[in-house]
Each structure stands twice: as C-alpha cells, then as structure tokens.
Short mmCIF file of C-alpha atoms in Angstrom, two decimals:
data_model
loop_
_atom_site.label_atom_id
_atom_site.label_comp_id
_atom_site.label_asym_id
_atom_site.label_seq_id
_atom_site.Cartn_x
_atom_site.Cartn_y
_atom_site.Cartn_z
CA UNK U 1 44.52 104.32 74.00
CA UNK U 2 41.19 106.04 73.41
CA UNK U 3 40.22 105.67 77.09
CA UNK U 4 41.97 106.04 80.41
CA UNK U 5 43.59 102.73 81.38
CA UNK U 6 42.16 100.95 84.41
CA UNK U 7 45.29 101.38 86.49
CA UNK U 8 45.30 105.19 86.55
CA UNK U 9 42.49 105.59 89.13
CA UNK U 10 43.34 102.30 90.86
CA UNK U 11 44.80 101.40 94.24
CA UNK U 12 47.30 98.52 94.07
CA UNK U 13 47.63 96.32 97.17
CA UNK U 14 50.81 94.31 97.57
CA UNK U 15 50.68 91.08 99.51
CA UNK U 16 53.69 89.05 100.57
CA UNK U 17 52.19 85.66 99.81
CA UNK U 18 54.02 83.68 102.51
CA UNK U 19 52.58 86.02 105.14
CA UNK U 20 49.01 86.75 104.07
CA UNK U 21 46.93 83.68 105.04
CA UNK U 22 47.83 80.06 105.74
CA UNK U 23 45.05 77.65 104.71
CA UNK U 24 46.63 74.24 105.31
CA UNK U 25 48.33 74.48 108.69
CA UNK U 26 51.99 74.60 107.65
CA UNK U 27 52.54 78.15 108.93
CA UNK U 28 53.11 79.55 105.43
CA UNK U 29 50.66 81.70 103.51
CA UNK U 30 49.30 80.23 100.28
CA UNK U 31 47.01 80.90 97.34
CA UNK U 32 43.89 79.19 98.78
CA UNK U 33 44.40 81.34 101.86
CA UNK U 34 44.51 84.46 99.72
CA UNK U 35 41.27 83.39 98.01
CA UNK U 36 39.69 83.09 101.49
CA UNK U 37 40.52 86.75 102.13
CA UNK U 38 39.26 88.24 98.87
CA UNK U 39 36.07 89.46 100.56
CA UNK U 40 38.21 91.59 102.87
CA UNK U 41 40.14 93.06 99.95
CA UNK U 42 36.92 93.81 98.11
CA UNK U 43 35.53 95.50 101.23
CA UNK U 44 38.74 97.46 101.68
CA UNK U 45 38.20 99.03 98.29
CA UNK U 46 41.40 98.15 96.48
CA UNK U 47 41.41 97.65 92.71
CA UNK U 48 44.42 95.41 92.03
CA UNK U 49 46.19 92.69 93.98
CA UNK U 50 49.93 92.29 93.47
CA UNK U 51 51.02 88.75 94.40
CA UNK U 52 54.69 88.03 95.14
CA UNK U 53 56.32 84.94 93.52
CA UNK U 54 54.48 81.64 93.90
CA UNK U 55 56.61 79.67 91.40
CA UNK U 56 58.48 76.45 92.23
CA UNK U 57 61.64 77.38 94.10
CA UNK U 58 64.21 75.94 96.52
CA UNK U 59 63.41 79.11 98.55
CA UNK U 60 67.01 80.24 98.95
CA UNK U 61 65.56 83.74 98.54
CA UNK U 62 61.94 82.81 99.30
CA UNK U 63 60.66 82.51 95.77
CA UNK U 64 62.87 84.99 93.97
CA UNK U 65 65.05 82.02 92.99
CA UNK U 66 62.67 80.49 90.47
CA UNK U 67 63.15 76.90 89.31
CA UNK U 68 60.09 76.74 87.02
CA UNK U 69 58.46 79.91 85.68
CA UNK U 70 55.19 78.35 84.53
CA UNK U 71 54.05 76.41 87.56
CA UNK U 72 53.19 76.83 91.25
CA UNK U 73 55.25 75.64 94.20
CA UNK U 74 53.31 73.01 96.21
CA UNK U 75 53.88 75.17 99.31
CA UNK U 76 51.52 77.72 97.77
CA UNK U 77 49.07 75.49 95.87
CA UNK U 78 48.82 74.58 92.20
CA UNK U 79 47.90 76.05 88.83
CA UNK U 80 44.21 75.41 89.45
CA UNK U 81 44.46 77.56 92.57
CA UNK U 82 45.98 80.39 90.55
CA UNK U 83 43.20 80.06 88.01
CA UNK U 84 40.67 80.23 90.83
CA UNK U 85 42.39 83.31 92.29
CA UNK U 86 42.27 85.04 88.91
CA UNK U 87 38.62 84.14 88.33
CA UNK U 88 37.41 84.86 91.87
CA UNK U 89 39.22 88.20 91.82
CA UNK U 90 37.68 89.04 88.46
CA UNK U 91 34.24 88.29 89.91
CA UNK U 92 34.96 90.99 92.51
CA UNK U 93 36.35 93.45 89.94
CA UNK U 94 39.86 92.97 91.33
CA UNK U 95 42.84 92.81 88.98
CA UNK U 96 45.76 90.40 89.55
CA UNK U 97 49.41 91.41 89.10
CA UNK U 98 52.26 88.87 89.29
CA UNK U 99 56.02 89.11 89.59
CA UNK U 100 58.32 88.37 86.66
CA UNK U 101 61.78 87.57 88.03
CA UNK U 102 63.70 88.63 84.98
CA UNK U 103 67.36 88.90 85.90
CA UNK U 104 68.13 85.46 87.31
CA UNK U 105 66.80 81.98 88.03
CA UNK U 106 67.48 79.33 90.65
CA UNK U 107 70.58 77.19 90.18
CA UNK U 108 68.10 74.30 90.38
CA UNK U 109 66.25 75.46 87.27
CA UNK U 110 66.45 72.90 84.47
CA UNK U 111 67.85 75.62 82.21
CA UNK U 112 70.82 76.23 84.49
CA UNK U 113 71.45 72.56 85.15
CA UNK U 114 71.70 72.06 81.39
CA UNK U 115 73.83 75.17 81.01
CA UNK U 116 76.39 74.03 83.56
CA UNK U 117 76.45 70.42 82.29
CA UNK U 118 79.06 71.24 79.61
CA UNK U 119 80.51 74.13 77.65
CA UNK U 120 78.90 72.80 74.49
CA UNK U 121 75.38 72.45 75.85
CA UNK U 122 72.85 74.42 73.72
CA UNK U 123 71.79 76.37 76.84
CA UNK U 124 75.34 77.28 77.83
CA UNK U 125 74.89 80.87 76.69
CA UNK U 126 71.56 81.24 78.52
CA UNK U 127 73.66 82.28 81.53
CA UNK U 128 76.76 84.42 81.89
CA UNK U 129 79.92 82.30 81.90
CA UNK U 130 83.48 83.66 81.87
CA UNK U 131 87.01 82.32 81.97
CA UNK U 132 89.19 83.32 84.92
CA UNK U 133 91.65 86.14 84.51
CA UNK U 134 95.30 85.52 83.49
CA UNK U 135 96.31 84.69 87.06
CA UNK U 136 93.19 82.74 87.94
CA UNK U 137 91.41 85.76 89.38
CA UNK U 138 87.72 86.64 89.03
CA UNK U 139 86.62 87.89 85.60
CA UNK U 140 85.99 91.37 87.06
CA UNK U 141 85.34 93.08 90.39
CA UNK U 142 81.54 92.87 90.43
CA UNK U 143 80.03 92.00 93.82
CA UNK U 144 77.07 89.94 95.00
CA UNK U 145 74.33 92.18 96.38
CA UNK U 146 73.67 90.26 99.58
CA UNK U 147 77.15 89.62 100.96
CA UNK U 148 79.47 92.03 99.14
CA UNK U 149 81.73 89.17 98.07
CA UNK U 150 82.53 88.39 94.47
CA UNK U 151 79.55 88.00 92.18
CA UNK U 152 81.36 85.16 90.36
CA UNK U 153 81.10 81.50 91.34
CA UNK U 154 83.55 78.88 90.11
CA UNK U 155 82.16 75.77 88.42
CA UNK U 156 84.67 72.95 88.79
CA UNK U 157 83.17 70.72 86.12
CA UNK U 158 83.32 73.20 83.23
CA UNK U 159 86.15 75.34 84.69
CA UNK U 160 84.48 78.71 84.22
CA UNK U 161 82.83 81.27 86.46
CA UNK U 162 79.14 82.11 86.33
CA UNK U 163 77.75 85.48 87.38
CA UNK U 164 75.26 85.90 90.23
CA UNK U 165 74.24 89.41 91.25
CA UNK U 166 72.56 88.09 94.41
CA UNK U 167 73.06 84.63 95.95
CA UNK U 168 75.24 82.03 94.25
CA UNK U 169 72.02 80.02 94.05
CA UNK U 170 70.64 82.74 91.74
CA UNK U 171 72.69 82.68 88.52
CA UNK U 172 72.11 85.67 86.23
CA UNK U 173 70.33 85.05 82.95
CA UNK U 174 71.96 86.19 79.71
CA UNK U 175 69.30 88.23 77.91
CA UNK U 176 71.70 88.60 74.96
CA UNK U 177 71.17 84.88 74.22
CA UNK U 178 68.35 84.50 71.66
CA UNK U 179 67.28 81.23 73.26
CA UNK U 180 67.12 82.60 76.80
CA UNK U 181 65.35 85.76 75.63
CA UNK U 182 62.65 83.81 73.80
CA UNK U 183 62.16 81.41 76.70
CA UNK U 184 61.62 84.31 79.10
CA UNK U 185 59.25 86.10 76.73
CA UNK U 186 57.30 82.86 76.46
CA UNK U 187 56.91 82.99 80.25
CA UNK U 188 55.21 86.36 79.94
CA UNK U 189 52.91 85.05 77.22
CA UNK U 190 52.02 82.10 79.47
CA UNK U 191 50.80 84.27 82.35
CA UNK U 192 49.14 86.95 80.25
CA UNK U 193 47.24 84.30 78.34
CA UNK U 194 46.21 82.81 81.68
CA UNK U 195 44.51 86.07 82.52
CA UNK U 196 46.76 88.14 84.78
CA UNK U 197 46.19 91.88 84.43
CA UNK U 198 49.71 93.10 84.99
CA UNK U 199 53.37 92.20 85.33
CA UNK U 200 55.75 93.62 87.91
CA UNK U 201 59.35 93.14 86.70
CA UNK U 202 61.65 92.28 89.59
CA UNK U 203 65.13 93.88 89.60
CA UNK U 204 64.20 95.37 86.23
CA UNK U 205 67.44 97.27 85.68
CA UNK U 206 69.67 94.19 86.07
CA UNK U 207 68.58 92.23 83.00
CA UNK U 208 71.41 93.57 80.83
CA UNK U 209 75.09 93.86 81.77
CA UNK U 210 77.95 95.77 80.21
CA UNK U 211 79.06 93.93 77.09
CA UNK U 212 82.75 94.48 77.95
CA UNK U 213 82.28 93.45 81.62
CA UNK U 214 84.32 96.43 82.80
CA UNK U 215 85.16 96.82 86.49
CA UNK U 216 82.78 98.93 88.55
CA UNK U 217 84.38 102.03 90.08
CA UNK U 218 85.10 102.25 93.81
CA UNK U 219 82.52 104.18 95.85
CA UNK U 220 84.42 107.04 97.53
CA UNK U 221 81.59 107.57 100.03
CA UNK U 222 81.45 104.01 101.34
CA UNK U 223 81.95 103.39 105.07
CA UNK U 224 81.68 100.23 107.22
CA UNK U 225 78.09 100.98 108.29
CA UNK U 226 76.91 100.69 104.70
CA UNK U 227 76.00 97.54 102.80
CA UNK U 228 79.12 95.57 101.81
CA UNK U 229 78.17 95.57 98.12
CA UNK U 230 78.03 99.38 98.12
CA UNK U 231 81.84 99.46 98.15
CA UNK U 232 81.49 99.75 94.38
CA UNK U 233 79.21 101.92 92.26
CA UNK U 234 77.28 99.61 89.93
CA UNK U 235 77.93 101.52 86.73
CA UNK U 236 78.38 98.47 84.51
CA UNK U 237 76.37 95.74 86.26
CA UNK U 238 72.94 97.41 86.29
CA UNK U 239 70.92 100.18 84.66
CA UNK U 240 73.15 100.37 81.60
CA UNK U 241 71.77 102.26 78.56
CA UNK U 242 70.67 99.05 76.82
CA UNK U 243 68.19 98.36 79.60
CA UNK U 244 65.77 100.68 77.82
CA UNK U 245 65.74 98.31 74.84
CA UNK U 246 64.78 95.57 77.32
CA UNK U 247 61.97 97.74 78.71
CA UNK U 248 60.60 98.44 75.24
CA UNK U 249 60.71 94.76 74.34
CA UNK U 250 58.59 93.87 77.36
CA UNK U 251 56.20 96.76 76.75
CA UNK U 252 55.61 95.68 73.13
CA UNK U 253 54.77 92.19 74.32
CA UNK U 254 52.43 93.32 77.12
CA UNK U 255 50.65 95.78 74.82
CA UNK U 256 49.67 92.85 72.58
CA UNK U 257 47.22 91.87 75.32
CA UNK U 258 45.36 95.16 75.48
CA UNK U 259 44.87 97.07 78.69
CA UNK U 260 47.50 95.36 80.85
CA UNK U 261 49.92 97.02 83.25
CA UNK U 262 53.74 96.81 83.20
CA UNK U 263 55.53 97.88 86.38
CA UNK U 264 59.27 97.96 87.00
CA UNK U 265 61.18 97.63 90.27
CA UNK U 266 63.76 100.43 90.25
CA UNK U 267 65.51 101.47 93.44
CA UNK U 268 67.03 104.59 91.90
CA UNK U 269 66.76 108.37 92.37
CA UNK U 270 63.80 110.06 90.71
CA UNK U 271 66.07 111.45 88.01
CA UNK U 272 66.80 107.88 86.91
CA UNK U 273 63.36 106.39 87.54
CA UNK U 274 61.62 108.77 85.15
CA UNK U 275 63.85 107.63 82.27
CA UNK U 276 62.16 104.22 82.40
CA UNK U 277 58.89 105.65 81.12
CA UNK U 278 60.64 106.19 77.81
CA UNK U 279 58.46 107.90 75.23
CA UNK U 280 55.42 106.09 76.64
CA UNK U 281 56.99 102.91 75.28
CA UNK U 282 58.70 101.46 78.37
CA UNK U 283 57.11 100.87 81.80
CA UNK U 284 53.62 102.18 82.43
CA UNK U 285 54.71 102.62 86.05
CA UNK U 286 58.38 102.59 87.01
CA UNK U 287 57.89 102.07 90.74
CA UNK U 288 58.80 105.12 92.78
CA UNK U 289 60.54 104.34 96.08
CA UNK U 290 61.55 107.90 96.96
CA UNK U 291 59.31 108.22 100.05
CA UNK U 292 60.89 105.01 101.41
CA UNK U 293 64.42 106.27 100.83
CA UNK U 294 66.65 107.05 103.79
CA UNK U 295 67.47 110.30 102.01
CA UNK U 296 63.86 111.49 102.31
CA UNK U 297 63.30 113.16 105.67
CA UNK U 298 59.68 112.98 106.85
CA UNK U 299 58.77 116.65 107.06
CA UNK U 300 56.33 118.80 105.12
CA UNK U 301 59.19 120.59 103.41
CA UNK U 302 61.03 117.43 102.38
CA UNK U 303 57.92 115.64 101.14
CA UNK U 304 56.80 118.72 99.22
CA UNK U 305 60.20 118.89 97.56
CA UNK U 306 59.97 115.23 96.50
CA UNK U 307 56.46 115.64 95.09
CA UNK U 308 57.29 118.81 93.18
CA UNK U 309 60.56 117.42 91.84
CA UNK U 310 58.87 114.19 90.69
CA UNK U 311 56.07 116.06 88.94
CA UNK U 312 58.57 118.39 87.31
CA UNK U 313 60.72 115.52 86.03
CA UNK U 314 57.89 113.32 84.73
CA UNK U 315 57.69 113.04 80.93
CA UNK U 316 54.64 114.46 79.22
CA UNK U 317 51.59 112.22 79.83
CA UNK U 318 53.51 110.00 82.28
CA UNK U 319 51.50 108.88 85.31
CA UNK U 320 53.03 108.92 88.82
CA UNK U 321 53.31 106.08 91.32
CA UNK U 322 53.71 106.38 95.09
CA UNK U 323 54.47 103.93 97.87
CA UNK U 324 55.35 104.07 101.57
CA UNK U 325 56.38 100.45 102.28
CA UNK U 326 57.07 97.16 100.53
CA UNK U 327 58.58 93.72 101.14
CA UNK U 328 62.14 95.10 100.93
CA UNK U 329 61.74 98.25 103.05
CA UNK U 330 60.81 98.73 106.70
CA UNK U 331 57.17 99.54 107.35
CA UNK U 332 56.13 103.17 107.37
CA UNK U 333 54.84 103.03 110.97
CA UNK U 334 58.22 101.80 112.19
CA UNK U 335 60.00 104.54 110.24
CA UNK U 336 57.90 107.58 111.16
CA UNK U 337 55.47 106.55 113.91
CA UNK U 338 51.77 105.78 113.94
CA UNK U 339 50.44 109.34 113.93
CA UNK U 340 52.58 110.39 110.98
CA UNK U 341 51.87 107.11 109.17
CA UNK U 342 48.16 108.03 109.22
CA UNK U 343 49.07 111.33 107.59
CA UNK U 344 51.31 109.44 105.16
CA UNK U 345 48.45 107.13 104.16
CA UNK U 346 46.20 110.11 103.49
CA UNK U 347 48.98 111.61 101.38
CA UNK U 348 49.48 108.33 99.50
CA UNK U 349 45.78 108.08 98.65
CA UNK U 350 45.31 111.70 97.59
CA UNK U 351 48.44 112.52 95.58
CA UNK U 352 48.03 112.39 91.82
CA UNK U 353 49.05 108.95 90.66
CA UNK U 354 48.58 105.24 91.36
CA UNK U 355 49.38 104.26 94.96
CA UNK U 356 50.76 100.88 95.99
CA UNK U 357 49.81 99.88 99.54
CA UNK U 358 51.73 97.17 101.37
CA UNK U 359 49.56 94.63 103.18
CA UNK U 360 48.90 95.58 106.78
CA UNK U 361 49.80 99.24 106.34
CA UNK U 362 46.06 99.97 106.33
CA UNK U 363 46.06 98.66 109.93
CA UNK U 364 49.19 100.45 111.09
CA UNK U 365 51.23 97.24 111.29
CA UNK U 366 54.76 97.69 112.61
CA UNK U 367 57.92 95.79 111.78
CA UNK U 368 58.12 92.59 113.76
CA UNK U 369 60.92 91.75 116.17
CA UNK U 370 62.80 88.71 114.90
CA UNK U 371 64.88 86.80 117.45
CA UNK U 372 68.23 85.62 116.11
CA UNK U 373 67.10 81.99 116.01
CA UNK U 374 64.12 82.91 113.79
CA UNK U 375 65.95 84.98 111.16
CA UNK U 376 65.07 83.74 107.68
CA UNK U 377 66.29 86.42 105.28
CA UNK U 378 69.54 85.47 103.52
CA UNK U 379 70.50 89.15 103.29
CA UNK U 380 70.47 89.54 107.09
CA UNK U 381 72.29 86.23 107.51
CA UNK U 382 75.05 87.22 105.09
CA UNK U 383 75.33 90.89 106.10
CA UNK U 384 74.31 90.99 109.78
CA UNK U 385 74.18 94.01 112.01
CA UNK U 386 73.58 96.80 109.49
CA UNK U 387 69.79 96.67 109.30
CA UNK U 388 69.28 95.18 105.84
CA UNK U 389 67.21 92.24 107.04
CA UNK U 390 63.77 92.12 105.42
CA UNK U 391 62.07 89.72 107.86
CA UNK U 392 60.65 92.50 110.09
CA UNK U 393 58.44 93.90 107.32
CA UNK U 394 57.39 90.43 106.14
CA UNK U 395 55.70 89.16 109.30
CA UNK U 396 52.21 87.61 109.04
CA UNK U 397 49.07 89.65 108.43
CA UNK U 398 47.07 90.44 111.57
CA UNK U 399 43.50 89.25 111.07
CA UNK U 400 42.16 89.01 114.63
CA UNK U 401 43.20 88.84 118.27
CA UNK U 402 43.42 85.05 118.53
CA UNK U 403 46.75 83.30 118.94
CA UNK U 404 48.75 83.72 115.70
CA UNK U 405 46.40 86.59 114.78
CA UNK U 406 44.22 84.39 112.58
CA UNK U 407 47.05 83.95 110.07
CA UNK U 408 47.35 80.25 110.93
CA UNK U 409 45.96 77.83 113.47
CA UNK U 410 46.69 78.43 117.13
CA UNK U 411 48.71 75.20 117.39
CA UNK U 412 50.79 76.03 114.28
CA UNK U 413 54.17 77.79 114.30
CA UNK U 414 54.11 80.60 111.70
CA UNK U 415 57.12 80.90 109.43
CA UNK U 416 57.93 84.27 111.02
CA UNK U 417 56.83 85.46 114.47
CA UNK U 418 53.56 87.38 114.84
CA UNK U 419 54.08 91.04 115.82
CA UNK U 420 53.57 91.81 119.49
CA UNK U 421 50.61 94.18 119.11
CA UNK U 422 48.28 91.82 117.21
CA UNK U 423 45.66 91.86 119.96
CA UNK U 424 44.94 95.55 119.44
CA UNK U 425 46.00 96.08 115.80
CA UNK U 426 44.19 93.69 113.47
CA UNK U 427 41.48 93.55 110.84
#
C-alpha cells in the first residue's frame, strides 16, 4: 500500500453483542441497541467496532454455532439493522468488524443436515466423516475442547462419526472440500460487499486438520486442575503447517476489497502467533493474547519481557496488537485489581501497535458473579469447577445507576446478572 492502512493508528473496541444494549425488552443485547449507543462510542474516541456473531443460531454456544452465515438471528434484529449499523457507524467515522466462524457450523445448518442425510449426498464431504476403527472405536483420540471427551460423534443413520472440536452441536467443516471452501469464501464476499471494514476469523488455526488424522500425543504436564481437553497436546488437530495456506487464501480474498482488515484468533505463544503474519500475506493482525495469559505475571519486569520479546520476534514491517481482556478471558480488573488495571489501560493505549479494548474495560468493569442457577456458558456446564466459565466476563454493559444498569428495562430480567457495583461504576 502507498499509505498507512487505517487500522494502524486505530483503537478497536470489542462488544459482546448479547450484553451491550437491549432495545426490545427481552433481556438480550441486539443490533438496534448497539445503534442507540453509537454516540457513546464516538465520544469515547474509538475507531473500529468489533461485533461478535449475530447470525442465525440455535445458541448452543451463543452464536458461535452458526446455522446461516448470511443472515441475522431475529434475537438480534435483521439484515436492515446491520445495514443501518454499518451506515450509521460510517457516518461517525467508525469502522465495523465482524466475526467469521470458520472452523465449524451448527448441526442445524442446512449444509450439515444435507451432509448427514446420506453418504452419497453432494455435501457429504463438506464435513469430516470417518468410519469407526476395527473394533468399533473412535477414529482417533482427538478430544472436544469443552468437555475433554471424544471429539467424534456417532451418526446412527449413516453409520459414521463426524468430528466436532467443540460441542457435538458444532460439527467441523472440511476446508479440503472444494464445495465447502467455495461456500465459505462466498460468505466473506457477502459481508465485504455489504460494507464491513474487517473480518475477525474465529478459531483461525482449527480450519485445517492433519490429513492422516494421527493421534495427538499425551500431555506429560497435565494434572486434574487443568482443562480436561488439555490431556492431549493438539499437534494434529490445530495449527498444522497447512493453516498458513488457509491464511493466505483469506488474505488474498480480503485484499480484493482494498483497505480492509483481517484479524485471526490465535491463543498461542508469541513464537507461534508471529508466524501467522507470513510474509505480509497472511493476517494483518494475528491477535496477541499474551498479556491475558496465566503465564504472564503482572509486574514491570514480566510485562517488559513480553513487550521486548514480541517486538524482537515480529517480522519486518509487521504491526503489533495488544489486548488485556476479551469475551473468553476474565476481565483485567478482576485479574490484577483496579489500580493496576488503570496502569494496564495506559500501557495498552501507548504501546506501539493496534489495541483491542473489551467493552466496559474503559469503566473498570469487573467479572460478574454468576449463581449456579444462572450459568449459561456450555464450557462451565461441561467442565465445572476449574474456572473456565466465560459468563463472568460477558455480563451486561453498565450504562447508568438505574436497576439493570440501563442495559435493559427495570422490569426485565437480563440474560446474565448485572455486576454488583453498577451504581458506582457506569458510563
């Protein structure tokens, strides 16, 4: 490019759509509600708004189980609302980024329902189907991420297993299928043509799997306090060498639309993250989660080491990204305290690179307390007691000191409880 791309000096603000603003009294945030709050975001001074999935979904994983990639779930609004969000944001010089859930769909997606209808269906190879082993066992030892049980689900009708790296309701797509690949690329064209300014690729390193489906090795460091799925090291089920071909394919497509941004979700060490820049032909910004990692101690020495190591590892001309919280990680205030979170926010906004701010972190929002009867996250339900639940960091935005903090009407029950300190910490 002959000029600096817009995203280099920008601040990206991530909202969790369900929790940002309810406009219709059902206790769930929606797109019209987000439009109502654009004045606040403009005032705040952000440059780009990252919106989590709004596509039709059975909500087994709250939108990351997509059943139609080119529409809007009625819970959140409709396509006209998305068009209005894009246009109204543009009028305020705000960019819009959307999620592309690349590695799997919902089992209620029409593609999967066709795929599982028979072994001869034209969409059969759009998903990953395998025969059982010689003694009826699973095709290999790969595990589901949420519960640590087998990642293979038996289909009685067609007498094969299908692969699901997360919930059984989230069958993995087969990106080696020409038909599936083209259909997913068409999804990207659909949203880029509609005017979004960037694509964040969810679970980016899971789109391709080992062609031989070899067993993952046992993790020698695993202990019962860790996530059940960490019993194995995912050598063959994610981040295989071919994933860089996938990255380049997406980058070529996005670059057809000019100055658009391609981000990748990559929960990996810095040494692995930096490989996803490629030779400036993969992700513009492989998202850097190092400051959210449990391995990063919050001290001047530790943070300095992370910053210097990241800068040293970055490819020539690569641009950094920093973040302190997101929808999968506990909020920075709850991890390091309010006083240090203020220091962390100053660090985030002054380090070289593009920062991503999680909604509410500008207020000092804490994780919410979620009583057992209000737990929503399937990860916490399937792997309780080890702190993987993501509900605490997804509680509703705190707009004012009224009941329900202005997120929804005072007589409405929000989908997750409002945090206890809303009367003193709010917009």
